[in-house]
Amino acid sequence: MKLPILALAVAAAATAIATGAVAQKPSALPTPPPPSGAGLAPGDCFRSSDMRNHTIGDRQTLLVDVQGKGAYRVTMKGSCLAGATSSDPIVTRSPPGAALICKPIDMDISISRAGFPSPCIVDSVVRMTPEEVAALPPKLKP
């Protein structure tokens, strides 16, 4: 008798998750994500080799400190950062023909968990203003 009730509960939970009925954890970021496809102005472009530190803002957002350029918000499609922590290393590669990161397509990035890289599709990359960086909780500042 308990088995059918348990199976029904599991099915209901799976349906709620699939339909988005389960409340999502609110983002700790003080500003909404940038629009899909947002890129950088020519003077704000950077090399992936200049990235010095990163933090995971939420399951879709990577905050990056770029030496000499400031902080950048990199938003991913999907939830490739779900379960990742800021201590997980990021893996970057220079895509062919892209010496500078100016647009989402220029960034080839993965998050390494337990030694296995999980590739991400970059949706947007924007430079954060000093006010946006100051508004971040201390644990999220890159």
Short mmCIF file of N, CA, C and O in Angstrom, two decimals:
data_model
loop_
_atom_site.label_atom_id
_atom_site.label_comp_id
_atom_site.label_asym_id
_atom_site.label_seq_id
_atom_site.Cartn_x
_atom_site.Cartn_y
_atom_site.Cartn_z
N MET A 1 0.82 -1.19 0.00
CA MET A 1 0.00 0.00 0.00
C MET A 1 0.87 1.26 0.00
O MET A 1 0.53 2.24 -0.61
N LYS A 2 2.00 1.21 0.69
CA LYS A 2 2.87 2.38 0.76
C LYS A 2 3.56 2.65 -0.56
O LYS A 2 3.84 3.78 -0.90
N LEU A 3 3.87 1.60 -1.33
CA LEU A 3 4.58 1.75 -2.59
C LEU A 3 3.80 2.61 -3.60
O LEU A 3 4.37 3.52 -4.20
N PRO A 4 2.48 2.38 -3.81
CA PRO A 4 1.74 3.23 -4.76
C PRO A 4 1.69 4.70 -4.30
O PRO A 4 1.77 5.61 -5.13
N ILE A 5 1.59 4.93 -3.02
CA ILE A 5 1.55 6.31 -2.51
C ILE A 5 2.89 6.99 -2.74
O ILE A 5 2.96 8.14 -3.18
N LEU A 6 3.98 6.27 -2.48
CA LEU A 6 5.32 6.81 -2.71
C LEU A 6 5.54 7.10 -4.19
O LEU A 6 6.07 8.15 -4.56
N ALA A 7 5.12 6.18 -5.06
CA ALA A 7 5.26 6.38 -6.50
C ALA A 7 4.46 7.59 -6.95
O ALA A 7 4.92 8.38 -7.79
N LEU A 8 3.28 7.79 -6.41
CA LEU A 8 2.45 8.95 -6.75
C LEU A 8 3.12 10.24 -6.29
O LEU A 8 3.13 11.24 -7.02
N ALA A 9 3.71 10.24 -5.11
CA ALA A 9 4.39 11.42 -4.59
C ALA A 9 5.61 11.77 -5.45
O ALA A 9 5.85 12.93 -5.76
N VAL A 10 6.36 10.77 -5.87
CA VAL A 10 7.53 10.99 -6.72
C VAL A 10 7.08 11.55 -8.07
O VAL A 10 7.68 12.49 -8.60
N ALA A 11 6.03 11.01 -8.64
CA ALA A 11 5.53 11.49 -9.92
C ALA A 11 5.04 12.93 -9.82
O ALA A 11 5.29 13.76 -10.70
N ALA A 12 4.37 13.27 -8.74
CA ALA A 12 3.89 14.64 -8.54
C ALA A 12 5.05 15.61 -8.39
O ALA A 12 5.04 16.71 -8.95
N ALA A 13 6.09 15.20 -7.67
CA ALA A 13 7.26 16.07 -7.50
C ALA A 13 7.97 16.27 -8.83
O ALA A 13 8.39 17.38 -9.17
N ALA A 14 8.12 15.22 -9.62
CA ALA A 14 8.77 15.34 -10.93
C ALA A 14 7.98 16.25 -11.85
O ALA A 14 8.55 17.07 -12.57
N THR A 15 6.66 16.14 -11.83
CA THR A 15 5.83 17.02 -12.65
C THR A 15 5.95 18.46 -12.21
O THR A 15 6.07 19.37 -13.04
N ALA A 16 5.98 18.72 -10.92
CA ALA A 16 6.11 20.09 -10.41
C ALA A 16 7.44 20.70 -10.82
O ALA A 16 7.51 21.86 -11.22
N ILE A 17 8.50 19.91 -10.77
CA ILE A 17 9.81 20.41 -11.16
C ILE A 17 9.84 20.68 -12.66
O ILE A 17 10.32 21.72 -13.11
N ALA A 18 9.31 19.76 -13.45
CA ALA A 18 9.33 19.91 -14.91
C ALA A 18 8.51 21.11 -15.37
O ALA A 18 8.85 21.76 -16.35
N THR A 19 7.43 21.43 -14.68
CA THR A 19 6.59 22.55 -15.08
C THR A 19 6.98 23.86 -14.43
O THR A 19 6.39 24.89 -14.69
N GLY A 20 7.99 23.82 -13.57
CA GLY A 20 8.44 25.05 -12.92
C GLY A 20 7.58 25.46 -11.74
O GLY A 20 7.67 26.59 -11.27
N ALA A 21 6.76 24.55 -11.25
CA ALA A 21 5.88 24.89 -10.15
C ALA A 21 6.63 25.00 -8.82
O ALA A 21 6.13 25.58 -7.88
N VAL A 22 7.83 24.43 -8.76
CA VAL A 22 8.63 24.52 -7.55
C VAL A 22 9.33 25.87 -7.55
O VAL A 22 9.89 26.30 -8.55
N ALA A 23 9.27 26.56 -6.43
CA ALA A 23 9.88 27.90 -6.35
C ALA A 23 11.38 27.81 -6.60
O ALA A 23 12.05 26.95 -6.07
N GLN A 24 11.88 28.70 -7.44
CA GLN A 24 13.31 28.77 -7.71
C GLN A 24 13.97 29.61 -6.63
O GLN A 24 13.40 30.57 -6.13
N LYS A 25 15.20 29.26 -6.30
CA LYS A 25 15.96 30.04 -5.34
C LYS A 25 16.21 31.42 -5.94
O LYS A 25 16.71 31.53 -7.06
N PRO A 26 15.85 32.50 -5.25
CA PRO A 26 16.06 33.83 -5.82
C PRO A 26 17.55 34.11 -5.95
O PRO A 26 18.37 33.67 -5.16
N SER A 27 17.86 34.87 -6.98
CA SER A 27 19.25 35.23 -7.22
C SER A 27 19.72 36.23 -6.18
O SER A 27 18.98 37.11 -5.75
N ALA A 28 20.98 36.09 -5.75
CA ALA A 28 21.56 37.03 -4.79
C ALA A 28 22.09 38.27 -5.49
O ALA A 28 22.56 39.19 -4.84
N LEU A 29 22.01 38.30 -6.82
CA LEU A 29 22.50 39.45 -7.57
C LEU A 29 21.51 40.59 -7.49
O LEU A 29 20.31 40.40 -7.63
N PRO A 30 22.00 41.82 -7.27
CA PRO A 30 21.10 42.95 -7.08
C PRO A 30 20.48 43.49 -8.36
O PRO A 30 19.54 44.27 -8.31
N THR A 31 20.96 43.09 -9.53
CA THR A 31 20.42 43.59 -10.79
C THR A 31 19.95 42.42 -11.66
O THR A 31 20.50 41.33 -11.58
N PRO A 32 18.96 42.66 -12.52
CA PRO A 32 18.50 41.59 -13.40
C PRO A 32 19.56 41.28 -14.46
O PRO A 32 20.45 42.09 -14.72
N PRO A 33 19.48 40.10 -15.07
CA PRO A 33 20.48 39.75 -16.08
C PRO A 33 20.37 40.65 -17.30
O PRO A 33 19.30 41.19 -17.60
N PRO A 34 21.47 40.82 -18.02
CA PRO A 34 21.43 41.63 -19.24
C PRO A 34 20.64 40.90 -20.32
O PRO A 34 20.40 39.69 -20.21
N PRO A 35 20.26 41.60 -21.38
CA PRO A 35 19.51 40.94 -22.45
C PRO A 35 20.37 39.88 -23.16
O PRO A 35 21.59 39.99 -23.23
N SER A 36 19.70 38.87 -23.67
CA SER A 36 20.38 37.80 -24.39
C SER A 36 21.16 38.37 -25.57
O SER A 36 20.66 39.24 -26.29
N GLY A 37 22.39 37.93 -25.73
CA GLY A 37 23.23 38.39 -26.83
C GLY A 37 24.01 39.65 -26.56
O GLY A 37 24.78 40.09 -27.42
N ALA A 38 23.85 40.24 -25.37
CA ALA A 38 24.56 41.49 -25.05
C ALA A 38 26.07 41.26 -25.08
O ALA A 38 26.56 40.25 -24.59
N GLY A 39 26.77 42.20 -25.68
CA GLY A 39 28.22 42.12 -25.78
C GLY A 39 28.86 43.39 -25.25
O GLY A 39 28.19 44.24 -24.64
N LEU A 40 30.13 43.53 -25.50
CA LEU A 40 30.91 44.65 -24.95
C LEU A 40 31.16 45.73 -26.00
O LEU A 40 31.28 45.43 -27.19
N ALA A 41 31.32 46.95 -25.53
CA ALA A 41 31.77 48.04 -26.38
C ALA A 41 33.23 47.76 -26.74
O ALA A 41 33.95 47.12 -25.97
N PRO A 42 33.72 48.24 -27.89
CA PRO A 42 35.10 47.94 -28.30
C PRO A 42 36.16 48.24 -27.23
O PRO A 42 37.10 47.48 -27.07
N GLY A 43 36.01 49.29 -26.46
CA GLY A 43 36.99 49.63 -25.43
C GLY A 43 36.92 48.76 -24.19
O GLY A 43 37.80 48.81 -23.34
N ASP A 44 35.87 47.93 -24.07
CA ASP A 44 35.70 47.08 -22.90
C ASP A 44 36.10 45.62 -23.14
O ASP A 44 36.05 44.80 -22.23
N CYS A 45 36.48 45.27 -24.37
CA CYS A 45 36.87 43.90 -24.69
C CYS A 45 38.11 43.51 -23.89
O CYS A 45 38.89 44.37 -23.49
N PHE A 46 38.28 42.21 -23.64
CA PHE A 46 39.41 41.73 -22.85
C PHE A 46 39.88 40.38 -23.36
O PHE A 46 39.18 39.70 -24.11
N ARG A 47 41.07 39.99 -22.96
CA ARG A 47 41.62 38.67 -23.29
C ARG A 47 41.28 37.71 -22.15
O ARG A 47 41.33 38.08 -20.98
N SER A 48 40.99 36.47 -22.49
CA SER A 48 40.67 35.49 -21.44
C SER A 48 41.86 35.29 -20.51
O SER A 48 41.69 35.00 -19.33
N SER A 49 43.07 35.50 -21.01
CA SER A 49 44.26 35.35 -20.16
C SER A 49 44.36 36.44 -19.10
O SER A 49 45.13 36.31 -18.16
N ASP A 50 43.56 37.51 -19.23
CA ASP A 50 43.56 38.59 -18.23
C ASP A 50 42.58 38.35 -17.09
O ASP A 50 42.52 39.14 -16.15
N MET A 51 41.80 37.27 -17.16
CA MET A 51 40.86 36.98 -16.07
C MET A 51 41.66 36.52 -14.86
O MET A 51 42.52 35.65 -14.97
N ARG A 52 41.39 37.12 -13.70
CA ARG A 52 42.18 36.83 -12.50
C ARG A 52 41.39 36.14 -11.40
O ARG A 52 41.95 35.43 -10.60
N ASN A 53 40.10 36.35 -11.32
CA ASN A 53 39.30 35.77 -10.25
C ASN A 53 37.87 35.63 -10.75
O ASN A 53 37.44 36.36 -11.64
N HIS A 54 37.13 34.71 -10.16
CA HIS A 54 35.72 34.56 -10.53
C HIS A 54 34.92 34.11 -9.31
O HIS A 54 35.46 33.53 -8.37
N THR A 55 33.64 34.41 -9.36
CA THR A 55 32.68 33.89 -8.38
C THR A 55 31.44 33.45 -9.14
O THR A 55 31.15 33.95 -10.23
N ILE A 56 30.73 32.52 -8.56
CA ILE A 56 29.47 32.05 -9.14
C ILE A 56 28.36 32.89 -8.52
O ILE A 56 28.15 32.85 -7.31
N GLY A 57 27.68 33.68 -9.35
CA GLY A 57 26.60 34.54 -8.86
C GLY A 57 25.32 33.77 -8.62
O GLY A 57 24.63 33.95 -7.63
N ASP A 58 24.98 32.91 -9.55
CA ASP A 58 23.84 32.01 -9.45
C ASP A 58 24.03 30.92 -10.50
O ASP A 58 25.09 30.81 -11.10
N ARG A 59 23.00 30.11 -10.76
CA ARG A 59 23.16 28.97 -11.65
C ARG A 59 23.39 29.33 -13.10
O ARG A 59 23.68 28.46 -13.92
N GLN A 60 23.27 30.62 -13.44
CA GLN A 60 23.51 31.06 -14.82
C GLN A 60 24.52 32.19 -14.92
O GLN A 60 24.77 32.66 -16.02
N THR A 61 25.08 32.65 -13.82
CA THR A 61 25.90 33.85 -13.84
C THR A 61 27.28 33.63 -13.24
O THR A 61 27.42 33.16 -12.12
N LEU A 62 28.29 34.02 -14.01
CA LEU A 62 29.67 34.00 -13.58
C LEU A 62 30.14 35.45 -13.50
O LEU A 62 29.94 36.22 -14.44
N LEU A 63 30.71 35.83 -12.38
CA LEU A 63 31.25 37.18 -12.20
C LEU A 63 32.77 37.07 -12.27
O LEU A 63 33.36 36.25 -11.56
N VAL A 64 33.39 37.87 -13.12
CA VAL A 64 34.82 37.73 -13.40
C VAL A 64 35.53 39.04 -13.17
O VAL A 64 35.07 40.10 -13.59
N ASP A 65 36.69 38.96 -12.50
CA ASP A 65 37.58 40.11 -12.34
C ASP A 65 38.62 40.03 -13.45
O ASP A 65 39.29 39.00 -13.59
N VAL A 66 38.72 41.09 -14.24
CA VAL A 66 39.69 41.15 -15.33
C VAL A 66 40.73 42.19 -14.95
O VAL A 66 40.40 43.36 -14.75
N GLN A 67 41.95 41.74 -14.84
CA GLN A 67 43.04 42.60 -14.39
C GLN A 67 43.11 43.89 -15.21
O GLN A 67 43.26 43.87 -16.42
N GLY A 68 42.97 45.00 -14.51
CA GLY A 68 43.09 46.29 -15.17
C GLY A 68 41.86 46.77 -15.90
O GLY A 68 41.83 47.89 -16.40
N LYS A 69 40.82 45.95 -15.98
CA LYS A 69 39.62 46.34 -16.73
C LYS A 69 38.37 46.43 -15.86
O LYS A 69 37.40 47.01 -16.27
N GLY A 70 38.35 45.78 -14.71
CA GLY A 70 37.17 45.81 -13.86
C GLY A 70 36.49 44.45 -13.78
O GLY A 70 37.09 43.42 -14.05
N ALA A 71 35.21 44.48 -13.43
CA ALA A 71 34.43 43.26 -13.23
C ALA A 71 33.43 43.09 -14.37
O ALA A 71 32.87 44.07 -14.87
N TYR A 72 33.23 41.85 -14.76
CA TYR A 72 32.33 41.52 -15.86
C TYR A 72 31.33 40.48 -15.41
O TYR A 72 31.64 39.61 -14.60
N ARG A 73 30.13 40.58 -15.96
CA ARG A 73 29.05 39.62 -15.68
C ARG A 73 28.87 38.78 -16.94
O ARG A 73 28.56 39.30 -18.00
N VAL A 74 29.08 37.47 -16.80
CA VAL A 74 28.94 36.54 -17.91
C VAL A 74 27.73 35.65 -17.60
O VAL A 74 27.71 34.94 -16.61
N THR A 75 26.71 35.74 -18.45
CA THR A 75 25.48 34.98 -18.24
C THR A 75 25.47 33.80 -19.21
O THR A 75 25.80 33.95 -20.38
N MET A 76 25.11 32.64 -18.69
CA MET A 76 25.09 31.42 -19.48
C MET A 76 23.67 31.04 -19.86
O MET A 76 22.72 31.37 -19.16
N LYS A 77 23.54 30.31 -20.96
CA LYS A 77 22.25 29.73 -21.31
C LYS A 77 22.08 28.47 -20.47
O LYS A 77 23.05 27.79 -20.16
N GLY A 78 20.87 28.18 -20.08
CA GLY A 78 20.63 27.01 -19.26
C GLY A 78 21.18 27.22 -17.85
O GLY A 78 21.34 28.34 -17.39
N SER A 79 21.47 26.14 -17.19
CA SER A 79 21.95 26.20 -15.81
C SER A 79 23.28 25.48 -15.68
O SER A 79 23.47 24.65 -14.80
N CYS A 80 24.22 25.81 -16.54
CA CYS A 80 25.48 25.06 -16.54
C CYS A 80 26.28 25.28 -15.26
O CYS A 80 27.16 24.49 -14.95
N LEU A 81 25.98 26.32 -14.50
CA LEU A 81 26.72 26.58 -13.26
C LEU A 81 26.01 26.03 -12.02
O LEU A 81 26.51 26.18 -10.91
N ALA A 82 24.86 25.37 -12.22
CA ALA A 82 24.13 24.81 -11.08
C ALA A 82 25.00 23.80 -10.37
O ALA A 82 25.61 22.93 -10.98
N GLY A 83 25.13 23.93 -9.09
CA GLY A 83 25.94 23.03 -8.29
C GLY A 83 27.41 23.39 -8.25
O GLY A 83 28.17 22.79 -7.51
N ALA A 84 27.82 24.37 -9.04
CA ALA A 84 29.23 24.79 -9.03
C ALA A 84 29.47 25.75 -7.87
O ALA A 84 28.56 26.44 -7.41
N THR A 85 30.71 25.79 -7.42
CA THR A 85 31.09 26.74 -6.38
C THR A 85 32.18 27.65 -6.94
O THR A 85 32.82 27.32 -7.94
N SER A 86 32.42 28.74 -6.26
CA SER A 86 33.43 29.69 -6.71
C SER A 86 34.84 29.12 -6.65
O SER A 86 35.75 29.63 -7.30
N SER A 87 35.03 28.04 -5.91
CA SER A 87 36.36 27.42 -5.85
C SER A 87 36.58 26.44 -7.01
O SER A 87 37.70 25.99 -7.23
N ASP A 88 35.52 26.11 -7.75
CA ASP A 88 35.68 25.26 -8.92
C ASP A 88 36.41 26.04 -10.00
O ASP A 88 36.05 27.18 -10.30
N PRO A 89 37.46 25.45 -10.59
CA PRO A 89 38.20 26.19 -11.62
C PRO A 89 37.38 26.36 -12.89
O PRO A 89 36.54 25.52 -13.22
N ILE A 90 37.63 27.47 -13.58
CA ILE A 90 37.03 27.66 -14.89
C ILE A 90 38.10 27.35 -15.93
O ILE A 90 39.28 27.57 -15.71
N VAL A 91 37.66 26.82 -17.06
CA VAL A 91 38.55 26.46 -18.15
C VAL A 91 38.16 27.32 -19.35
O VAL A 91 36.99 27.31 -19.75
N THR A 92 39.11 28.07 -19.87
CA THR A 92 38.84 28.89 -21.04
C THR A 92 39.75 28.49 -22.17
O THR A 92 40.87 28.04 -21.96
N ARG A 93 39.24 28.62 -23.37
CA ARG A 93 40.03 28.39 -24.58
C ARG A 93 39.77 29.55 -25.52
O ARG A 93 38.67 30.12 -25.53
N SER A 94 40.75 29.88 -26.31
CA SER A 94 40.57 30.93 -27.31
C SER A 94 39.98 30.30 -28.56
O SER A 94 40.64 29.47 -29.21
N PRO A 95 38.74 30.66 -28.89
CA PRO A 95 38.16 30.12 -30.12
C PRO A 95 38.97 30.62 -31.33
O PRO A 95 39.60 31.66 -31.25
N PRO A 96 38.96 29.89 -32.42
CA PRO A 96 39.71 30.31 -33.60
C PRO A 96 39.29 31.72 -34.05
O PRO A 96 38.11 32.01 -34.18
N GLY A 97 40.27 32.57 -34.23
CA GLY A 97 40.01 33.91 -34.74
C GLY A 97 39.54 34.91 -33.71
O GLY A 97 39.24 36.04 -34.06
N ALA A 98 39.45 34.54 -32.44
CA ALA A 98 38.94 35.46 -31.42
C ALA A 98 40.02 35.72 -30.38
O ALA A 98 40.09 35.02 -29.38
N ALA A 99 40.87 36.70 -30.63
CA ALA A 99 41.91 37.04 -29.65
C ALA A 99 41.32 37.80 -28.47
O ALA A 99 41.81 37.70 -27.36
N LEU A 100 40.27 38.57 -28.72
CA LEU A 100 39.61 39.35 -27.68
C LEU A 100 38.19 38.85 -27.45
O LEU A 100 37.54 38.37 -28.38
N ILE A 101 37.74 38.97 -26.22
CA ILE A 101 36.35 38.65 -25.89
C ILE A 101 35.55 39.94 -25.95
O ILE A 101 35.78 40.85 -25.15
N CYS A 102 34.67 40.03 -26.93
CA CYS A 102 33.81 41.21 -27.10
C CYS A 102 32.34 40.82 -27.15
O CYS A 102 31.48 41.60 -26.79
N LYS A 103 32.06 39.60 -27.62
CA LYS A 103 30.69 39.11 -27.78
C LYS A 103 30.59 37.72 -27.11
O LYS A 103 31.62 37.06 -26.91
N PRO A 104 29.40 37.29 -26.82
CA PRO A 104 29.25 35.96 -26.20
C PRO A 104 29.90 34.84 -27.01
O PRO A 104 30.51 33.94 -26.43
N ILE A 105 29.84 34.90 -28.32
CA ILE A 105 30.40 33.84 -29.16
C ILE A 105 31.92 33.77 -29.05
O ILE A 105 32.53 32.74 -29.34
N ASP A 106 32.56 34.84 -28.59
CA ASP A 106 34.02 34.88 -28.45
C ASP A 106 34.51 34.11 -27.22
O ASP A 106 35.71 33.91 -27.08
N MET A 107 33.61 33.71 -26.35
CA MET A 107 34.01 33.10 -25.08
C MET A 107 33.71 31.60 -25.10
O MET A 107 32.56 31.20 -25.24
N ASP A 108 34.74 30.80 -24.96
CA ASP A 108 34.62 29.35 -24.87
C ASP A 108 35.01 28.98 -23.44
O ASP A 108 36.18 29.03 -23.07
N ILE A 109 34.02 28.65 -22.62
CA ILE A 109 34.26 28.47 -21.19
C ILE A 109 33.60 27.20 -20.67
O ILE A 109 32.54 26.80 -21.16
N SER A 110 34.26 26.57 -19.72
CA SER A 110 33.73 25.39 -19.03
C SER A 110 34.00 25.57 -17.55
O SER A 110 34.91 26.29 -17.16
N ILE A 111 33.21 24.89 -16.73
CA ILE A 111 33.47 24.87 -15.29
C ILE A 111 33.93 23.46 -14.97
O ILE A 111 33.35 22.48 -15.44
N SER A 112 35.02 23.34 -14.24
CA SER A 112 35.59 22.03 -13.93
C SER A 112 35.12 21.58 -12.56
O SER A 112 35.39 22.23 -11.55
N ARG A 113 34.38 20.47 -12.54
CA ARG A 113 33.91 19.88 -11.29
C ARG A 113 34.49 18.49 -11.16
O ARG A 113 34.29 17.66 -12.04
N ALA A 114 35.24 18.28 -10.11
CA ALA A 114 35.89 16.99 -9.86
C ALA A 114 36.77 16.57 -11.03
O ALA A 114 36.87 15.40 -11.36
N GLY A 115 37.39 17.55 -11.69
CA GLY A 115 38.30 17.27 -12.78
C GLY A 115 37.65 17.07 -14.13
O GLY A 115 38.33 16.84 -15.12
N PHE A 116 36.33 17.17 -14.20
CA PHE A 116 35.62 16.99 -15.46
C PHE A 116 35.04 18.33 -15.91
O PHE A 116 34.20 18.90 -15.21
N PRO A 117 35.46 18.84 -17.08
CA PRO A 117 34.93 20.12 -17.54
C PRO A 117 33.49 19.99 -18.03
O PRO A 117 33.14 19.04 -18.71
N SER A 118 32.66 20.93 -17.62
CA SER A 118 31.28 21.00 -18.06
C SER A 118 31.14 22.26 -18.91
O SER A 118 31.19 23.37 -18.39
N PRO A 119 31.01 22.10 -20.24
CA PRO A 119 30.98 23.28 -21.11
C PRO A 119 29.72 24.12 -20.90
O PRO A 119 28.65 23.61 -20.58
N CYS A 120 29.89 25.42 -21.08
CA CYS A 120 28.79 26.37 -20.96
C CYS A 120 28.62 27.12 -22.27
O CYS A 120 29.59 27.34 -22.99
N ILE A 121 27.40 27.52 -22.56
CA ILE A 121 27.13 28.37 -23.71
C ILE A 121 26.90 29.77 -23.17
O ILE A 121 25.97 30.01 -22.40
N VAL A 122 27.76 30.70 -23.55
CA VAL A 122 27.66 32.07 -23.05
C VAL A 122 26.53 32.78 -23.77
O VAL A 122 26.44 32.77 -25.00
N ASP A 123 25.64 33.40 -22.99
CA ASP A 123 24.49 34.11 -23.53
C ASP A 123 24.75 35.61 -23.62
O ASP A 123 24.30 36.26 -24.55
N SER A 124 25.48 36.17 -22.66
CA SER A 124 25.79 37.60 -22.68
C SER A 124 27.04 37.85 -21.85
O SER A 124 27.37 37.07 -20.96
N VAL A 125 27.73 38.92 -22.17
CA VAL A 125 28.89 39.35 -21.39
C VAL A 125 28.86 40.88 -21.35
O VAL A 125 28.78 41.54 -22.38
N VAL A 126 28.82 41.41 -20.13
CA VAL A 126 28.75 42.87 -19.95
C VAL A 126 29.73 43.30 -18.87
O VAL A 126 30.05 42.54 -17.95
N ARG A 127 30.22 44.51 -19.02
CA ARG A 127 31.07 45.09 -17.98
C ARG A 127 30.18 45.67 -16.90
O ARG A 127 29.20 46.36 -17.19
N MET A 128 30.50 45.38 -15.66
CA MET A 128 29.71 45.89 -14.54
C MET A 128 30.18 47.29 -14.18
O MET A 128 31.38 47.59 -14.24
N THR A 129 29.24 48.13 -13.80
CA THR A 129 29.60 49.47 -13.34
C THR A 129 30.17 49.38 -11.93
O THR A 129 29.89 48.41 -11.21
N PRO A 130 30.92 50.38 -11.50
CA PRO A 130 31.41 50.37 -10.12
C PRO A 130 30.26 50.29 -9.11
O PRO A 130 30.39 49.65 -8.07
N GLU A 131 29.12 50.89 -9.43
CA GLU A 131 27.96 50.85 -8.53
C GLU A 131 27.41 49.43 -8.43
O GLU A 131 27.00 48.98 -7.35
N GLU A 132 27.36 48.70 -9.56
CA GLU A 132 26.88 47.32 -9.54
C GLU A 132 27.82 46.43 -8.72
O GLU A 132 27.37 45.58 -7.96
N VAL A 133 29.12 46.64 -8.86
CA VAL A 133 30.09 45.86 -8.10
C VAL A 133 29.95 46.16 -6.61
O VAL A 133 29.95 45.27 -5.76
N ALA A 134 29.78 47.46 -6.26
CA ALA A 134 29.63 47.84 -4.86
C ALA A 134 28.36 47.27 -4.25
O ALA A 134 28.32 46.99 -3.04
N ALA A 135 27.32 47.07 -5.06
CA ALA A 135 26.04 46.55 -4.56
C ALA A 135 26.06 45.03 -4.34
O ALA A 135 25.14 44.49 -3.73
N LEU A 136 27.10 44.36 -4.83
CA LEU A 136 27.17 42.90 -4.65
C LEU A 136 27.41 42.55 -3.19
O LEU A 136 28.17 43.24 -2.49
N PRO A 137 26.83 41.47 -2.72
CA PRO A 137 27.18 40.98 -1.38
C PRO A 137 28.69 40.65 -1.36
O PRO A 137 29.23 40.22 -2.38
N PRO A 138 29.35 40.82 -0.22
CA PRO A 138 30.80 40.58 -0.16
C PRO A 138 31.25 39.23 -0.71
O PRO A 138 32.27 39.14 -1.36
N LYS A 139 30.49 38.18 -0.47
CA LYS A 139 30.91 36.85 -0.93
C LYS A 139 30.82 36.67 -2.44
O LYS A 139 31.37 35.73 -2.99
N LEU A 140 30.14 37.59 -3.14
CA LEU A 140 30.00 37.48 -4.59
C LEU A 140 30.96 38.39 -5.36
O LEU A 140 31.04 38.28 -6.57
N LYS A 141 31.68 39.26 -4.67
CA LYS A 141 32.58 40.15 -5.39
C LYS A 141 33.74 39.34 -5.98
O LYS A 141 34.40 38.61 -5.26
N PRO A 142 33.94 39.50 -7.30
CA PRO A 142 35.01 38.72 -7.94
C PRO A 142 36.39 39.25 -7.57
O PRO A 142 36.57 40.34 -7.16
#
